[in-house]
Coordinates of C-alpha atoms in Angstrom, one line a residue:
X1 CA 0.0 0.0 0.0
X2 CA 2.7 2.2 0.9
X3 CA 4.8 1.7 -2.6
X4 CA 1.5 2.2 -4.6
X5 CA 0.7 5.7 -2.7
X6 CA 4.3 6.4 -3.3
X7 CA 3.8 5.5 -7.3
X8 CA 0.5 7.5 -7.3
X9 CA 2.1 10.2 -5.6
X10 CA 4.7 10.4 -8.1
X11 CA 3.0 10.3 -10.8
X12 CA 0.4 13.3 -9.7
X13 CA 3.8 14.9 -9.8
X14 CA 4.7 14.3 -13.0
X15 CA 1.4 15.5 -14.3
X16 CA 1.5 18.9 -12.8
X17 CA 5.4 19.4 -14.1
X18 CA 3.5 18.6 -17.4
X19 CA 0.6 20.9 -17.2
X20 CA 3.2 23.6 -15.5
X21 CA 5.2 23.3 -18.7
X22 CA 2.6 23.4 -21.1
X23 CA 0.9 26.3 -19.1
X24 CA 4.2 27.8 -19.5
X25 CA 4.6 27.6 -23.4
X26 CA 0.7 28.6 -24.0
X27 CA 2.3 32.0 -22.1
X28 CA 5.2 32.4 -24.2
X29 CA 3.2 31.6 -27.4
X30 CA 0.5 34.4 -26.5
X31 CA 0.6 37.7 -28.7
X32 CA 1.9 40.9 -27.1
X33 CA 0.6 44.5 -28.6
X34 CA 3.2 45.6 -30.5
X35 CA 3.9 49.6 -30.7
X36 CA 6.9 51.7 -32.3
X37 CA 7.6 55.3 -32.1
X38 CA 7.9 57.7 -34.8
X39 CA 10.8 60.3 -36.0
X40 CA 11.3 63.8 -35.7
X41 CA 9.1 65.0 -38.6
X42 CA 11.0 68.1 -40.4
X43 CA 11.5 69.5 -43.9
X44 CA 14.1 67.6 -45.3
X45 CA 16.6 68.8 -48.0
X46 CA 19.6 68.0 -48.7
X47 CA 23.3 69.1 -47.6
X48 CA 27.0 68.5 -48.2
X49 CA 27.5 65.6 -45.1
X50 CA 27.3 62.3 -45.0
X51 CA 26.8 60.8 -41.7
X52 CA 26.6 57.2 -40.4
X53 CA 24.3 56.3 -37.3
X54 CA 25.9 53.1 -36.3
X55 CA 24.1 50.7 -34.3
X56 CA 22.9 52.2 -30.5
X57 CA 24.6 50.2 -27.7
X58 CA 23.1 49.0 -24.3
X59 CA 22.9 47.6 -21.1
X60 CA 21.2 44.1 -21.1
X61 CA 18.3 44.9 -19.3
X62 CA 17.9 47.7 -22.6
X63 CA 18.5 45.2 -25.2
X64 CA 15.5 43.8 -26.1
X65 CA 11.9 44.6 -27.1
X66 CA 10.1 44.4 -24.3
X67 CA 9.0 47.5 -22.3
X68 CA 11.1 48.0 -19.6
X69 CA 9.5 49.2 -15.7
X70 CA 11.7 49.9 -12.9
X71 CA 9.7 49.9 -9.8
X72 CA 13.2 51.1 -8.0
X73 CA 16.6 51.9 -9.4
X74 CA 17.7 48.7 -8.7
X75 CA 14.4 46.4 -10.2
X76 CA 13.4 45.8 -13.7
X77 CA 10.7 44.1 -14.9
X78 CA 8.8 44.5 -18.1
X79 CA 4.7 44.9 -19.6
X80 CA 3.1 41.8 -19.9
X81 CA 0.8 42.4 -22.4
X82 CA 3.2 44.8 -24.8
X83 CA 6.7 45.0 -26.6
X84 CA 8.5 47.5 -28.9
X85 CA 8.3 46.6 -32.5
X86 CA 11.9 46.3 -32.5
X87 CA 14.5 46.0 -29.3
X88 CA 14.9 49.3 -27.8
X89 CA 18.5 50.1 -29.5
X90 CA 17.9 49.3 -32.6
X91 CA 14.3 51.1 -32.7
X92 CA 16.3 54.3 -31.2
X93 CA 19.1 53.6 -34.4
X94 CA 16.1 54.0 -36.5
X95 CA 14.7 56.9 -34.8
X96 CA 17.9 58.9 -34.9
X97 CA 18.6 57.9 -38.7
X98 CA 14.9 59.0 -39.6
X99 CA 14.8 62.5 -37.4
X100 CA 18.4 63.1 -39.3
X101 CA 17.2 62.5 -42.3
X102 CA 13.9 64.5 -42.0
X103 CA 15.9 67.7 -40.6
X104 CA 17.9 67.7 -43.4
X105 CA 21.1 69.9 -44.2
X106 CA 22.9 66.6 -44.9
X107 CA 24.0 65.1 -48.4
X108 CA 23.4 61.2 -46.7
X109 CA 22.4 59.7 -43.2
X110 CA 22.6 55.8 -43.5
X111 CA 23.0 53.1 -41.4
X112 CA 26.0 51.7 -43.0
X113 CA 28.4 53.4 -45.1
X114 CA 27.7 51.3 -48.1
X115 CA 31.1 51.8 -50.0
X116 CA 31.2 55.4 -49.2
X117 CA 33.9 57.2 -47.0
X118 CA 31.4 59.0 -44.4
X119 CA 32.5 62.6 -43.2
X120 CA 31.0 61.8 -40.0
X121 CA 30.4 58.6 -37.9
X122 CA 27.3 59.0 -34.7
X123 CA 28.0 56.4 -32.0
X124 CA 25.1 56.0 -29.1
X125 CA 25.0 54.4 -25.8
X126 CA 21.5 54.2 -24.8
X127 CA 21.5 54.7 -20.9
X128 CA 17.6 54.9 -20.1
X129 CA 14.6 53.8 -22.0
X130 CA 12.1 53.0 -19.6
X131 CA 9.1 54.1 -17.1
X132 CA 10.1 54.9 -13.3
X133 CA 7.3 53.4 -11.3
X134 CA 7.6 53.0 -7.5
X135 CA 4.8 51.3 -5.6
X136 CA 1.8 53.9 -5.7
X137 CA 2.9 56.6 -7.7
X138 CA 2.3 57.5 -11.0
X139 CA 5.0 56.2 -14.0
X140 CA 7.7 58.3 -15.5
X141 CA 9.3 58.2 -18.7
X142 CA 13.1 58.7 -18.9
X143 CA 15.4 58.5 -21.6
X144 CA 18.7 59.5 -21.7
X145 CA 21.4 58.6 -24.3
X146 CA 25.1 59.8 -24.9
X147 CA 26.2 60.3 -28.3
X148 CA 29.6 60.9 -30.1
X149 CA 30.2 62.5 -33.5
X150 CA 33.5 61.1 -34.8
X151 CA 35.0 62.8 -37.7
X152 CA 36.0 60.2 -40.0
X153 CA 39.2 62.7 -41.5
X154 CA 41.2 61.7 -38.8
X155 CA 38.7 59.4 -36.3
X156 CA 38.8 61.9 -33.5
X157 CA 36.0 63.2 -31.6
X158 CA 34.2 66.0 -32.8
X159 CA 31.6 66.2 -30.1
X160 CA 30.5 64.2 -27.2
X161 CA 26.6 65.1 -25.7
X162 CA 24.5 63.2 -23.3
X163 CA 20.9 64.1 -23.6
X164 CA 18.0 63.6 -21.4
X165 CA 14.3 63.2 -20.9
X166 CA 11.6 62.8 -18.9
X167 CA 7.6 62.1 -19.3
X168 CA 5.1 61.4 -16.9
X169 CA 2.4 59.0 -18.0
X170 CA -1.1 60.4 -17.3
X171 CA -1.7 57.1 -15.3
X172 CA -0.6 53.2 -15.5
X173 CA -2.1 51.8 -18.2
X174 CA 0.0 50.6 -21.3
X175 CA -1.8 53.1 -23.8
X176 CA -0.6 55.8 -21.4
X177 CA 3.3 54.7 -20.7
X178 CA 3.1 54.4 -24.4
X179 CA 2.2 58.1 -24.7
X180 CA 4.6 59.1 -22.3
X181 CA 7.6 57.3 -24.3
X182 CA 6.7 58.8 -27.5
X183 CA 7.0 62.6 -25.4
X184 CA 10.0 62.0 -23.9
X185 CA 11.4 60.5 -26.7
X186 CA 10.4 62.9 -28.6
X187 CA 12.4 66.1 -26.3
X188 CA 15.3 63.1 -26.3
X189 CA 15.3 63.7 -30.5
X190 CA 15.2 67.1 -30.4
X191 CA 18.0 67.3 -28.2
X192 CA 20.3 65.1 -30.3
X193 CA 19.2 66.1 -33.7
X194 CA 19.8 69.9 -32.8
X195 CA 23.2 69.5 -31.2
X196 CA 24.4 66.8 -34.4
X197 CA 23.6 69.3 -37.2
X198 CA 25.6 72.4 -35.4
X199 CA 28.7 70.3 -34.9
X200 CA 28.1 68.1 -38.1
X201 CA 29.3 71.2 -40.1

């Protein structure tokens, strides 16, 4: 009696590993929203530069496309129900190369140099992409990123610029942290494209 309660015992065991595991992968497999943010609209036009944005750098907890929450500085978790369309450095590569390109005054802004010799080369750590939200209070959006314009003459550093934003979400909701990403990130463009054309020169 005792082996068979053992056997039954184990076997109960077994099945809720299973059903744990398949729980588990009908999670992973759901869909998440998916949302991107848009680039600096402007005029355009051209100019005599060519610059390269190469691909934006980050900490781990950065590098991917989920939505990042820090309920302290020293917590991060992520939306459950929502991701970026891309992860977060390479949607902020594309953000920068679009607001470039739409501000205009330069002859080329690429990603890669494509067989060209680039007159300038824009290298970006990304240092904060996410919403602050301690227990009880309303979230807030901060980005912050440092950026170097090498000069491709002679590789040495035209300008260094770290540039900051924040954004508080009108309340907790995805819709609204959403909202509050697109304003800080937003400020965070102008910032970056404003100081890059005055030294890009």
């Amino acid at each position: 009696m005792r082996a068979l309660t053992r056997s039954t015992l184990l076997v109960a065991t077994l099945m809720l590993a299973g059903c744990g595991a398949v729980t588990s992968l009908s999670r992973a497999s759901e869909q998440l929203d998916t949302y991107t943010l848009s680039p600096l609209p402007g005029p355009g036009g051209g100019g005599a530069r060519h610059v390269v944005v190469e691909p934006v750098t980050a900490g781990g907890a950065l590098s991917t496309d989920r939505i990042l929450i820090k309920p302290s500085r020293v917590q991060a978790q992520y939306l459950p129900d929502a991701r970026w369309s891309d992860p977060a450095p390479a949607l902020v590569q594309t953000l920068l190369v679009g607001s470039l390109q739409n501000a205009g005054g330069f002859r080329l802004v690429a990603r890669e140099a494509a067989g060209l010799i680039p007159d300038y080369t824009l290298m970006t750590e990304l240092r904060d992409f996410q919403a602050e939200a301690p227990p009880g209070a309303t979230p807030v959006v901060r980005v912050a990123m440092v950026l170097t314009l090498i000069r491709e003459s002679d590789r040495s550093v035209a300008s260094s610029r770290r540039v900051e934003a924040v954004a508080p979400a009108a309340s907790d909701t995805t819709g609204d942290v959403v909202v509050a990403f697109e304003a800080a990130v937003t400020q965070a463009l102008g910032q970056a494209i404003g100081w890059a054309r005055a030294q890009a020169r």
